[in-house]
């Protein structure tokens, strides 16, 4: 995260060489600085190229559909009709619900590592949580597909496929065929495969947990010891110390971790693409098939032969690009605004 | 960290039962939540060990995948492809990343510094699959699917991670060290190259290893850049396979044999990534 002020105000090496050293080294220093600057400029180049290439490729779709691309619900390659509302809804719903489930778990595990566990236990548990972030997306997808989906499928069968529920199922089926749903039908599975929106949310929850957890742990450790001791001296219990002295102090940092996790969730691709069922209809059931922007790119870009289809898929990527830049920007803003001195 | 459990037995008498119960309850919930957080990792690893270890035989490392529906074969194509692409990607990631880190840490007053810092942060947040689209537009549209395109996407993904860690370890090098170099009459660039960089080398290596571990598991940006290849291919201008790609294909395939290969591949990949991350952490602890 950025620091608002120069961390080393008394830096003894000014970028403009002082007169005394100018004779000796100004030329070689200048050359080195140029090389470093040129290599660093590749970062700028990558950003500009991304913007240009994504913009160029999505132009045909944006030209054809305009901003309605983002509000239309039909995504039909056969009729060359492309609207991204269903995928945008899928992306937002999966990410936000996963965030809501994962944040309390992440904060709790951070508290355990930083406040509860003895040192011999805290380090290994901290490692394990960080390894959770190192598991590749495809491996999460594989596990979800082979292990979690069958379990969810069995639950769906046992909860919803009995005689009195079958009536409900057929009623919901009629509603879905007309592209509608009711609140009741929203919780009825269209089929007992286990795959769909709910599984995608579960797997996303697990995937983004470590990002919030490790940031939260770091900021909780930075809470000054005096804060804790003062509360204990007043006779507070451990939970009272945590809830009134530690969490309020660390909230800005934790918020930064939450937004970081949101950014991850929005762009998470393969694990979601493997389990969400790839349906371009707007959400009809929590157990039903859906899609996210990233999953549509993964599933359709390779097959998209027609220019408009391909361009529409890239437009989703372009939107995702802007979304991630925006989330990043907000995260930096939040941290800069709320951070007390001394906590990054 | 010293712990301030300054609520010894004597105080407990004063605690109302409600407060004591709440305290115990929250402690229990926190423990439960931690178990819930760690459980998936243990479950995944145990599952892959049980299902994949049998397929990790000599064939796995020396043969290419069997034709669809037949048994046998291995993932040699994916292993060589992953190694080749990671090698090429780390050239981009290390050169640009370390240079960017040096720039941010050593030239903090350069007018371009805020821009490069911001863009590097922005790149860190861009989803991998979007980077795949960028590499597609950059290389695949003109030259076709190739390992080079995949390596470029992975390299771009490595840059911000290496920049961030390099910058942070360079800032940890004490100023007195730099001043000592300056006092000897060394120009700034020699101070950076001969004194600051060697002092920070351990941290930089850690950053590179973490970046490699991160991109080694990426399949999304390879789907339409490296594309995959059933044969061993070392030519960077031809389509190339990679472990995560084969895992993706196998996991979504209907054939048992492909699924078995995917599980073994996942076990291999996850083990390599875990070892790399743990080594990197060991390295940085020293």
Coordinates of C-alpha atoms in Angstrom, one line a residue:
Chain A
X1 CA 0.0 0.0 0.0
X2 CA 1.2 3.5 -0.7
X3 CA 2.5 5.8 1.9
X4 CA 1.2 9.3 1.6
X5 CA 4.5 10.9 2.6
X6 CA 8.0 10.1 1.5
X7 CA 9.1 7.5 4.0
X8 CA 12.7 8.7 4.1
X9 CA 12.6 12.5 4.2
X10 CA 16.3 12.6 5.1
X11 CA 17.3 10.6 2.1
X12 CA 21.0 11.3 1.6
X13 CA 20.9 10.5 -2.1
X14 CA 19.1 13.2 -4.0
X15 CA 18.2 12.3 -7.5
X16 CA 20.0 15.4 -8.8
X17 CA 23.6 14.8 -8.0
X18 CA 25.1 17.3 -5.7
X19 CA 27.9 19.5 -7.3
X20 CA 30.7 17.8 -5.4
X21 CA 30.0 14.4 -6.8
X22 CA 28.9 15.6 -10.2
X23 CA 32.4 15.3 -11.8
X24 CA 32.9 11.7 -10.7
X25 CA 29.7 10.0 -11.4
X26 CA 27.0 12.1 -13.0
X27 CA 27.3 10.4 -16.4
X28 CA 27.3 6.8 -15.3
X29 CA 24.6 7.6 -12.7
X30 CA 22.5 9.2 -15.4
X31 CA 22.9 6.1 -17.7
X32 CA 21.9 3.7 -15.0
X33 CA 18.9 5.8 -14.1
X34 CA 17.8 5.8 -17.7
X35 CA 18.2 2.0 -18.0
X36 CA 16.1 1.5 -14.8
X37 CA 13.6 4.0 -15.9
X38 CA 13.3 2.4 -19.4
X39 CA 12.7 -1.1 -17.8
X40 CA 10.2 0.4 -15.3
X41 CA 8.4 2.0 -18.2
X42 CA 7.5 -1.5 -19.4
X43 CA 5.0 -1.4 -16.5
X44 CA 3.4 1.7 -18.0
X45 CA 3.6 0.0 -21.4
X46 CA 1.8 -3.1 -20.2
X47 CA -1.0 -1.0 -18.8
X48 CA -1.4 1.2 -21.9
X49 CA -1.2 -1.9 -24.2
X50 CA -3.9 -3.6 -22.1
X51 CA -6.1 -0.6 -22.4
X52 CA -5.5 -0.2 -26.1
X53 CA -5.9 -3.9 -27.1
X54 CA -9.0 -4.5 -24.9
X55 CA -10.5 -1.3 -26.2
X56 CA -9.8 -2.1 -29.8
X57 CA -11.2 -5.6 -29.5
X58 CA -14.3 -4.6 -27.7
X59 CA -15.1 -1.7 -30.1
X60 CA -17.3 -3.6 -32.5
X61 CA -19.6 -4.8 -29.7
X62 CA -19.7 -1.4 -28.0
X63 CA -20.4 0.3 -31.3
X64 CA -23.2 -2.2 -32.1
X65 CA -24.9 -2.3 -28.7
X66 CA -23.7 0.8 -26.9
X67 CA -24.1 1.0 -23.2
X68 CA -27.2 -1.3 -23.5
X69 CA -24.6 -4.1 -23.7
X70 CA -24.5 -3.8 -19.9
X71 CA -28.2 -3.7 -19.3
X72 CA -29.6 -6.2 -21.7
X73 CA -30.3 -9.7 -20.4
X74 CA -30.2 -11.7 -23.6
X75 CA -26.9 -13.4 -24.5
X76 CA -27.6 -15.3 -27.7
X77 CA -24.7 -16.1 -30.1
X78 CA -27.1 -17.7 -32.6
X79 CA -29.0 -14.4 -33.1
X80 CA -25.9 -12.2 -32.5
X81 CA -27.7 -10.6 -29.6
X82 CA -25.4 -9.8 -26.7
X83 CA -26.2 -8.3 -23.4
X84 CA -24.2 -8.8 -20.2
X85 CA -26.7 -8.1 -17.5
X86 CA -26.9 -11.7 -16.4
X87 CA -23.2 -12.1 -16.1
X88 CA -22.7 -8.9 -14.3
X89 CA -25.4 -9.9 -11.9
X90 CA -23.7 -13.3 -11.5
X91 CA -20.3 -11.7 -10.8
X92 CA -21.7 -9.3 -8.3
X93 CA -23.9 -11.9 -6.5
X94 CA -21.2 -14.5 -6.2
X95 CA -18.5 -12.1 -5.1
X96 CA -20.6 -10.2 -2.6
X97 CA -22.2 -13.2 -1.0
X98 CA -18.8 -15.0 -0.8
X99 CA -17.4 -11.8 0.8
X100 CA -20.2 -11.7 3.4
X101 CA -19.6 -15.3 4.4
X102 CA -15.8 -15.1 4.3
X103 CA -15.1 -11.9 6.2
X104 CA -16.2 -13.0 9.7
X105 CA -14.4 -16.3 9.2
X106 CA -11.3 -14.6 8.1
X107 CA -11.3 -12.1 11.0
X108 CA -12.0 -14.9 13.4
X109 CA -9.0 -16.9 12.1
X110 CA -6.8 -13.8 12.2
X111 CA -7.8 -13.2 15.8
X112 CA -7.1 -16.8 16.7
X113 CA -3.6 -16.6 15.2
X114 CA -2.8 -13.2 16.6
X115 CA -4.5 -13.3 20.0
X116 CA -5.5 -16.8 21.1
X117 CA -3.1 -19.4 19.9
X118 CA 0.1 -20.1 21.7
X119 CA 3.2 -19.4 19.5
X120 CA 3.8 -23.1 18.6
X121 CA 0.3 -23.3 17.2
X122 CA 0.0 -19.8 15.8
X123 CA 2.8 -20.1 13.2
X124 CA 1.6 -23.4 11.6
X125 CA -2.0 -22.2 11.5
X126 CA -0.8 -19.0 9.9
X127 CA 1.2 -21.0 7.3
X128 CA -1.8 -23.1 6.5
X129 CA -4.1 -20.1 6.0
X130 CA -1.5 -18.6 3.7
X131 CA -1.2 -21.9 1.7
X132 CA -4.9 -21.6 1.1
X133 CA -4.0 -18.6 -1.1
X134 CA -1.4 -20.7 -2.9
X135 CA -3.8 -23.4 -4.1
X136 CA -4.4 -22.8 -7.8
X137 CA -7.8 -22.0 -9.0
X138 CA -8.1 -25.1 -11.2
X139 CA -7.3 -27.3 -8.2
X140 CA -10.2 -25.7 -6.2
X141 CA -12.3 -26.3 -9.3
X142 CA -11.3 -29.9 -9.5
X143 CA -12.0 -30.5 -5.8
X144 CA -15.4 -28.7 -6.0
X145 CA -16.4 -30.7 -9.0
X146 CA -15.4 -34.1 -7.7
X147 CA -16.0 -33.8 -3.9
X148 CA -18.3 -30.9 -3.0
X149 CA -20.7 -31.1 -5.9
X150 CA -21.8 -34.7 -5.2
X151 CA -22.4 -33.9 -1.6
X152 CA -24.5 -30.9 -2.4
X153 CA -26.3 -33.0 -5.0
X154 CA -27.2 -35.5 -2.4
X155 CA -28.5 -32.8 0.0
X156 CA -30.6 -31.4 -2.8
X157 CA -32.1 -34.8 -3.5
X158 CA -32.9 -35.5 0.1
X159 CA -34.4 -32.1 0.7
X160 CA -36.3 -31.4 -2.4
X161 CA -37.2 -34.7 -4.1
X162 CA -40.0 -36.1 -2.1
X163 CA -43.7 -36.3 -3.1
X164 CA -44.9 -33.1 -1.5
X165 CA -41.9 -31.1 -2.8
X166 CA -42.2 -32.5 -6.4
X167 CA -45.3 -30.3 -6.9
X168 CA -43.2 -27.3 -5.9
X169 CA -40.5 -28.4 -8.3
X170 CA -42.9 -28.6 -11.3
X171 CA -44.4 -25.2 -10.4
X172 CA -40.9 -23.6 -10.2
X173 CA -40.0 -25.3 -13.5
X174 CA -42.9 -23.6 -15.2
X175 CA -41.8 -20.3 -13.7
X176 CA -38.2 -20.7 -14.9
X177 CA -39.3 -21.7 -18.4
X178 CA -41.0 -18.3 -18.5
X179 CA -37.7 -16.8 -17.2
X180 CA -39.3 -15.9 -13.9
X181 CA -38.8 -16.9 -10.3
X182 CA -40.4 -16.3 -6.9
X183 CA -38.7 -16.0 -3.6
X184 CA -39.8 -19.5 -2.8
X185 CA -38.6 -21.0 -6.1
X186 CA -35.3 -19.2 -5.7
X187 CA -34.4 -21.8 -3.1
X188 CA -35.5 -24.8 -5.1
X189 CA -32.9 -26.6 -7.2
X190 CA -33.7 -27.1 -10.9
X191 CA -31.7 -30.3 -10.9
X192 CA -29.8 -32.3 -8.2
X193 CA -26.4 -32.0 -9.8
X194 CA -24.9 -30.0 -7.0
X195 CA -23.3 -27.6 -9.4
X196 CA -24.5 -24.0 -9.8
X197 CA -24.5 -20.7 -8.1
X198 CA -24.4 -22.0 -4.5
X199 CA -21.3 -24.1 -5.2
X200 CA -19.6 -21.3 -6.9
X201 CA -20.2 -19.1 -3.9
X202 CA -18.9 -21.8 -1.5
X203 CA -15.7 -22.2 -3.5
X204 CA -15.2 -18.5 -3.9
X205 CA -15.6 -18.0 -0.1
X206 CA -12.8 -20.5 0.5
X207 CA -10.6 -18.9 -2.2
X208 CA -10.8 -15.3 -0.9
X209 CA -10.6 -16.1 2.8
X210 CA -6.8 -16.0 3.1
X211 CA -6.5 -12.5 1.5
X212 CA -8.7 -10.9 4.2
X213 CA -7.2 -13.2 6.9
X214 CA -3.6 -12.4 6.3
X215 CA -4.1 -8.6 6.1
X216 CA -6.3 -8.7 9.2
X217 CA -3.7 -10.7 11.1
X218 CA -1.0 -8.3 10.2
X219 CA -3.0 -5.2 11.3
X220 CA -4.2 -6.9 14.5
X221 CA -0.5 -7.6 15.4
X222 CA 0.2 -3.9 14.8
X223 CA -2.3 -2.8 17.5
X224 CA -0.2 -1.3 20.2
X225 CA 0.2 -3.5 23.3
X226 CA -0.7 -0.5 25.5
X227 CA -4.3 -0.6 24.1
X228 CA -4.7 -4.2 25.3
X229 CA -3.0 -3.7 28.6
X230 CA -5.1 -0.7 29.4
X231 CA -8.3 -2.7 28.8
X232 CA -7.1 -5.7 30.8
X233 CA -6.2 -3.4 33.7
X234 CA -9.8 -2.2 33.8
X235 CA -10.9 -5.8 34.2
X236 CA -12.1 -6.5 30.7
X237 CA -12.4 -10.0 29.4
X238 CA -10.5 -11.2 26.4
X239 CA -13.5 -10.8 24.1
X240 CA -14.1 -7.3 25.4
X241 CA -10.5 -6.3 24.7
X242 CA -10.9 -7.7 21.2
X243 CA -14.2 -6.1 20.4
X244 CA -13.5 -2.7 21.9
X245 CA -9.8 -2.1 21.7
X246 CA -8.4 -4.3 19.0
X247 CA -11.0 -4.5 16.2
X248 CA -11.9 -0.8 16.2
X249 CA -8.2 0.1 16.0
X250 CA -7.5 -2.4 13.1
X251 CA -10.7 -1.7 11.2
X252 CA -9.1 0.4 8.4
X253 CA -6.5 -2.3 7.7
X254 CA -9.1 -5.0 7.8
X255 CA -11.3 -3.0 5.4
X256 CA -8.4 -2.9 3.0
X257 CA -8.1 -6.7 3.2
X258 CA -11.8 -7.1 2.5
X259 CA -11.6 -4.9 -0.6
X260 CA -8.5 -6.8 -1.8
X261 CA -10.5 -10.0 -1.4
X262 CA -13.4 -8.5 -3.3
X263 CA -11.0 -7.7 -6.2
X264 CA -9.9 -11.3 -6.2
X265 CA -13.5 -12.6 -6.1
X266 CA -14.5 -10.5 -9.1
X267 CA -11.8 -11.8 -11.3
X268 CA -11.6 -15.4 -10.1
X269 CA -12.1 -17.5 -13.2
X270 CA -11.6 -21.2 -13.6
X271 CA -12.8 -22.6 -10.3
X272 CA -16.0 -20.7 -10.8
X273 CA -16.2 -21.5 -14.5
X274 CA -15.9 -25.2 -13.7
X275 CA -18.7 -25.3 -11.2
X276 CA -21.2 -22.6 -11.9
X277 CA -22.9 -24.4 -14.8
X278 CA -22.4 -21.7 -17.5
X279 CA -26.0 -20.6 -18.1
X280 CA -26.5 -17.2 -19.7
X281 CA -29.9 -16.7 -18.1
X282 CA -30.4 -14.3 -15.3
X283 CA -30.3 -15.9 -11.8
X284 CA -33.4 -18.1 -11.2
X285 CA -32.4 -20.2 -8.3
X286 CA -29.7 -20.2 -5.7
X287 CA -28.9 -23.8 -6.8
X288 CA -29.3 -23.1 -10.5
X289 CA -26.8 -22.6 -13.2
X290 CA -25.5 -19.1 -13.8
X291 CA -22.3 -17.5 -15.1
X292 CA -19.9 -14.7 -14.2
X293 CA -18.1 -12.4 -16.5
X294 CA -14.8 -14.2 -16.0
X295 CA -16.4 -17.7 -16.5
X296 CA -18.0 -16.6 -19.8
X297 CA -14.6 -15.4 -21.0
X298 CA -13.0 -18.8 -20.1
X299 CA -15.9 -20.8 -21.5
X300 CA -16.7 -18.9 -24.7
X301 CA -13.7 -17.0 -25.9
X302 CA -12.1 -20.1 -27.5
X303 CA -15.2 -21.0 -29.5
X304 CA -16.2 -17.5 -30.4
X305 CA -15.6 -17.4 -34.2
X306 CA -17.9 -14.6 -35.2
X307 CA -16.5 -11.1 -34.7
X308 CA -19.4 -9.7 -32.7
X309 CA -19.4 -12.7 -30.3
X310 CA -15.7 -12.5 -29.8
X311 CA -15.8 -8.7 -29.4
X312 CA -18.7 -9.1 -26.8
X313 CA -16.6 -11.5 -24.8
X314 CA -13.6 -9.2 -24.8
X315 CA -15.9 -6.4 -23.7
X316 CA -16.7 -8.4 -20.6
X317 CA -12.9 -8.5 -20.0
X318 CA -12.7 -4.8 -20.6
X319 CA -15.4 -4.2 -18.0
X320 CA -13.6 -6.6 -15.6
X321 CA -10.5 -4.6 -16.2
X322 CA -12.2 -1.3 -15.2
X323 CA -13.9 -3.0 -12.3
X324 CA -10.6 -4.2 -10.9
X325 CA -9.0 -0.8 -11.4
X326 CA -11.9 0.8 -9.6
X327 CA -11.8 -1.7 -6.7
X328 CA -8.1 -1.2 -6.3
X329 CA -8.5 2.6 -6.3
X330 CA -11.2 2.4 -3.7
X331 CA -9.1 0.1 -1.5
X332 CA -6.2 2.6 -1.6
X333 CA -8.6 5.5 -0.8
X334 CA -10.1 3.7 2.1
X335 CA -6.7 2.8 3.5
X336 CA -5.3 6.3 3.1
X337 CA -8.4 7.8 4.6
X338 CA -8.9 5.6 7.6
X339 CA -5.4 4.5 8.5
X340 CA -4.0 5.8 11.8
X341 CA -0.4 6.8 11.7
X342 CA 1.9 3.8 11.9
X343 CA -0.4 1.2 10.5
X344 CA -0.2 0.5 6.8
Chain B
X1 CA 4.9 -11.0 21.1
X2 CA 4.3 -10.7 24.7
X3 CA 0.9 -11.5 25.9
X4 CA -0.9 -9.4 28.5
X5 CA -3.3 -11.8 30.0
X6 CA -3.7 -9.6 33.0
X7 CA -6.9 -11.1 34.2
X8 CA -5.7 -13.6 36.8
X9 CA -7.9 -15.7 38.9
X10 CA -8.7 -13.0 41.4
X11 CA -10.5 -10.9 38.8
X12 CA -12.8 -13.7 37.8
X13 CA -14.8 -13.3 40.9
X14 CA -15.9 -9.9 39.8
X15 CA -17.0 -11.1 36.4
X16 CA -20.7 -11.4 36.0
X17 CA -21.8 -14.7 34.5
X18 CA -23.1 -13.1 31.4
X19 CA -19.7 -11.5 30.6
X20 CA -17.8 -14.7 31.4
X21 CA -20.2 -16.8 29.2
X22 CA -19.9 -14.3 26.4
X23 CA -16.1 -14.4 26.6
X24 CA -16.0 -18.2 26.5
X25 CA -18.6 -18.3 23.7
X26 CA -16.7 -15.9 21.5
X27 CA -13.5 -17.8 22.1
X28 CA -15.2 -21.0 21.1
X29 CA -16.6 -19.5 18.0
X30 CA -13.3 -18.1 17.0
X31 CA -11.7 -21.5 17.4
X32 CA -14.5 -23.1 15.4
X33 CA -14.2 -20.5 12.6
X34 CA -10.4 -21.2 12.4
X35 CA -11.0 -24.9 12.1
X36 CA -13.5 -24.1 9.3
X37 CA -11.0 -21.9 7.5
X38 CA -8.2 -24.5 7.6
X39 CA -10.4 -27.5 6.9
X40 CA -10.6 -27.1 3.1
X41 CA -6.9 -27.1 2.7
X42 CA -6.5 -30.3 4.6
X43 CA -9.4 -31.9 2.8
X44 CA -8.1 -30.9 -0.6
X45 CA -4.6 -32.2 0.1
X46 CA -5.9 -35.4 1.6
X47 CA -8.2 -36.0 -1.3
X48 CA -5.5 -35.4 -3.9
X49 CA -3.1 -37.6 -2.0
X50 CA -5.6 -40.5 -1.9
X51 CA -6.6 -40.2 -5.5
X52 CA -3.5 -39.0 -7.2
X53 CA -0.6 -40.7 -5.6
X54 CA -1.2 -43.9 -7.4
X55 CA -0.9 -42.3 -10.8
X56 CA 2.4 -40.6 -10.0
X57 CA 4.6 -43.3 -11.5
X58 CA 7.4 -43.3 -14.0
X59 CA 5.0 -43.2 -16.9
X60 CA 3.5 -40.0 -15.5
X61 CA 6.8 -38.2 -15.9
X62 CA 8.0 -39.8 -19.2
X63 CA 4.9 -40.2 -21.4
X64 CA 2.5 -37.9 -23.1
X65 CA -1.3 -38.3 -22.6
X66 CA -2.9 -41.4 -24.0
X67 CA -5.5 -40.9 -26.8
X68 CA -9.0 -40.2 -25.4
X69 CA -10.6 -43.2 -23.9
X70 CA -7.4 -45.3 -23.6
X71 CA -5.5 -45.9 -20.4
X72 CA -1.9 -45.2 -19.5
X73 CA 0.2 -42.2 -20.6
X74 CA 1.5 -39.3 -18.5
X75 CA 1.8 -35.6 -18.5
X76 CA 5.4 -35.1 -19.8
X77 CA 4.1 -32.5 -22.3
X78 CA 2.5 -30.5 -19.5
X79 CA 5.6 -30.7 -17.2
X80 CA 8.0 -29.6 -20.0
X81 CA 5.5 -26.9 -21.1
X82 CA 5.1 -25.5 -17.6
X83 CA 8.9 -25.4 -17.1
X84 CA 9.6 -23.7 -20.4
X85 CA 6.9 -21.1 -20.0
X86 CA 7.8 -20.4 -16.4
X87 CA 11.4 -19.9 -17.4
X88 CA 10.5 -17.4 -20.1
X89 CA 8.0 -15.7 -17.9
X90 CA 10.5 -15.2 -15.1
X91 CA 12.9 -13.4 -17.5
X92 CA 10.2 -10.8 -18.0
X93 CA 9.0 -10.8 -14.4
X94 CA 12.5 -10.6 -12.9
X95 CA 14.0 -8.0 -15.2
X96 CA 11.1 -5.6 -15.2
X97 CA 10.0 -6.4 -11.7
X98 CA 13.4 -5.9 -10.1
X99 CA 14.1 -2.7 -12.2
X100 CA 10.7 -1.4 -11.1
X101 CA 11.4 -2.1 -7.5
X102 CA 14.8 -0.4 -7.7
X103 CA 13.1 2.6 -9.3
X104 CA 10.5 2.9 -6.7
X105 CA 12.9 2.4 -3.8
X106 CA 15.9 4.4 -5.0
X107 CA 14.4 7.2 -6.9
X108 CA 11.5 8.2 -4.7
X109 CA 11.6 11.8 -6.0
X110 CA 11.5 11.1 -9.7
X111 CA 8.4 12.7 -11.3
X112 CA 7.4 9.4 -12.8
X113 CA 7.6 7.5 -9.5
X114 CA 3.9 8.0 -8.4
X115 CA 2.6 6.9 -11.9
X116 CA 4.7 3.7 -11.9
X117 CA 3.8 2.9 -8.3
X118 CA 0.1 3.3 -9.1
X119 CA 0.2 1.4 -12.3
X120 CA 2.1 -1.5 -10.7
X121 CA -0.6 -1.6 -8.0
X122 CA -3.3 -1.6 -10.7
X123 CA -1.6 -4.4 -12.6
X124 CA -1.5 -6.4 -9.4
X125 CA -5.3 -6.3 -9.3
X126 CA -6.1 -7.2 -12.9
X127 CA -7.6 -10.6 -13.2
X128 CA -5.3 -13.3 -14.8
X129 CA -7.9 -14.1 -17.5
X130 CA -7.9 -10.4 -18.6
X131 CA -4.1 -10.6 -18.9
X132 CA -4.7 -13.7 -21.1
X133 CA -6.9 -11.6 -23.4
X134 CA -4.2 -8.9 -23.6
X135 CA -1.5 -11.5 -24.6
X136 CA -4.0 -12.9 -27.1
X137 CA -4.4 -9.5 -28.7
X138 CA -0.7 -8.8 -28.6
X139 CA 0.7 -12.1 -29.9
X140 CA -1.9 -14.7 -30.8
X141 CA -3.8 -12.5 -33.3
X142 CA -0.7 -12.1 -35.5
X143 CA 1.4 -15.1 -34.7
X144 CA -1.0 -17.8 -33.6
X145 CA -1.2 -19.8 -30.3
X146 CA 2.2 -20.2 -28.8
X147 CA 4.1 -20.9 -25.6
X148 CA 5.5 -17.4 -26.0
X149 CA 2.1 -15.8 -25.7
X150 CA 1.4 -17.8 -22.6
X151 CA 4.8 -16.9 -21.1
X152 CA 4.1 -13.2 -21.8
X153 CA 0.8 -13.4 -19.9
X154 CA 2.4 -15.1 -17.0
X155 CA 5.4 -12.7 -17.0
X156 CA 3.0 -9.7 -16.9
X157 CA 1.3 -11.3 -13.9
X158 CA 4.6 -11.7 -12.2
X159 CA 5.8 -8.1 -12.6
X160 CA 3.7 -6.4 -9.8
X161 CA 4.5 -9.1 -7.3
X162 CA 8.3 -8.8 -7.9
X163 CA 8.1 -5.0 -7.9
X164 CA 6.3 -4.9 -4.6
X165 CA 8.7 -7.3 -2.7
X166 CA 11.8 -5.8 -4.3
X167 CA 10.7 -2.3 -3.3
X168 CA 10.0 -3.4 0.3
X169 CA 13.3 -5.3 0.8
X170 CA 15.3 -2.5 -0.7
X171 CA 13.8 -0.1 1.7
X172 CA 14.9 -2.3 4.6
X173 CA 18.5 -1.9 3.7
X174 CA 19.8 0.6 6.2
X175 CA 20.8 4.0 5.0
X176 CA 24.1 3.9 6.8
X177 CA 25.1 1.1 4.4
X178 CA 24.4 3.4 1.4
X179 CA 26.1 6.3 3.0
X180 CA 29.2 4.2 3.7
X181 CA 29.3 3.3 0.0
X182 CA 28.9 7.0 -1.0
X183 CA 31.6 8.0 1.4
X184 CA 34.0 5.6 -0.4
X185 CA 33.4 7.7 -3.5
X186 CA 31.2 5.1 -5.3
X187 CA 28.7 6.5 -7.7
X188 CA 25.1 5.9 -6.9
X189 CA 24.6 3.1 -9.4
X190 CA 27.5 1.1 -8.1
X191 CA 26.2 1.6 -4.6
X192 CA 22.9 0.1 -5.7
X193 CA 24.3 -2.7 -7.8
X194 CA 27.2 -3.8 -5.6
X195 CA 26.0 -3.0 -2.0
X196 CA 22.2 -2.5 -1.8
X197 CA 21.1 -5.3 -4.2
X198 CA 23.4 -8.0 -2.7
X199 CA 22.2 -7.0 0.8
X200 CA 18.6 -7.4 -0.4
X201 CA 19.2 -10.5 -2.6
X202 CA 17.5 -12.9 -0.2
X203 CA 14.3 -10.9 -0.1
X204 CA 14.3 -10.5 -3.9
X205 CA 14.7 -14.2 -4.4
X206 CA 11.8 -14.8 -2.1
X207 CA 9.6 -12.4 -4.0
X208 CA 10.5 -14.1 -7.3
X209 CA 9.8 -17.5 -5.9
X210 CA 6.4 -16.4 -4.5
X211 CA 5.6 -14.8 -7.9
X212 CA 6.5 -18.1 -9.6
X213 CA 4.4 -20.1 -7.2
X214 CA 1.5 -17.8 -7.9
X215 CA 1.6 -18.0 -11.7
X216 CA 2.6 -21.7 -11.9
X217 CA -1.0 -22.5 -11.0
X218 CA -2.6 -20.1 -13.5
X219 CA -4.6 -21.9 -16.2
X220 CA -7.0 -19.1 -17.2
X221 CA -4.6 -16.9 -19.1
X222 CA -3.2 -20.0 -20.9
X223 CA -6.5 -21.2 -22.3
X224 CA -6.3 -19.1 -25.4
X225 CA -2.6 -18.2 -25.5
X226 CA -0.5 -21.3 -25.0
X227 CA -3.6 -23.3 -25.9
X228 CA -2.3 -26.7 -24.9
X229 CA -0.5 -29.4 -26.9
X230 CA -0.8 -33.2 -26.6
X231 CA 2.9 -33.6 -27.6
X232 CA 6.1 -32.5 -26.0
X233 CA 7.0 -29.1 -27.5
X234 CA 9.9 -26.9 -26.7
X235 CA 9.5 -24.5 -29.5
X236 CA 8.2 -21.3 -27.9
X237 CA 6.4 -20.3 -31.2
X238 CA 4.2 -23.4 -31.1
X239 CA 1.2 -24.2 -28.8
X240 CA 2.4 -25.6 -25.5
X241 CA 0.8 -27.5 -22.7
X242 CA 1.0 -26.7 -19.0
X243 CA 0.1 -28.5 -15.8
X244 CA -2.9 -26.3 -14.9
X245 CA -4.2 -26.6 -18.4
X246 CA -4.1 -30.4 -18.3
X247 CA -5.7 -30.4 -14.9
X248 CA -8.5 -28.2 -16.3
X249 CA -9.0 -30.4 -19.4
X250 CA -8.9 -33.6 -17.3
X251 CA -11.2 -32.4 -14.6
X252 CA -13.8 -31.3 -17.1
X253 CA -13.4 -34.5 -19.2
X254 CA -15.8 -37.4 -19.1
X255 CA -13.1 -40.0 -19.3
X256 CA -11.9 -41.7 -16.1
X257 CA -8.3 -41.8 -17.3
X258 CA -8.2 -38.1 -17.9
X259 CA -9.7 -37.4 -14.5
X260 CA -7.1 -39.6 -12.9
X261 CA -4.3 -37.7 -14.7
X262 CA -5.9 -34.4 -13.6
X263 CA -5.8 -35.5 -10.0
X264 CA -2.2 -36.7 -10.2
X265 CA -1.3 -33.5 -12.0
X266 CA -3.0 -31.4 -9.3
X267 CA -1.2 -33.3 -6.6
X268 CA 2.2 -32.6 -8.3
X269 CA 1.4 -29.0 -8.9
X270 CA 0.1 -28.3 -5.4
X271 CA 3.1 -30.0 -3.9
X272 CA 5.5 -28.0 -6.0
X273 CA 3.7 -24.8 -5.1
X274 CA 3.6 -25.6 -1.4
X275 CA 7.3 -26.5 -1.3
X276 CA 8.2 -23.3 -3.2
X277 CA 6.1 -21.1 -0.9
X278 CA 7.6 -22.7 2.2
X279 CA 11.1 -22.5 0.9
X280 CA 10.6 -18.8 0.1
X281 CA 9.3 -18.1 3.6
X282 CA 12.3 -20.0 5.1
X283 CA 14.5 -18.0 2.9
X284 CA 13.1 -14.7 4.0
X285 CA 13.2 -15.6 7.7
X286 CA 16.9 -15.9 7.7

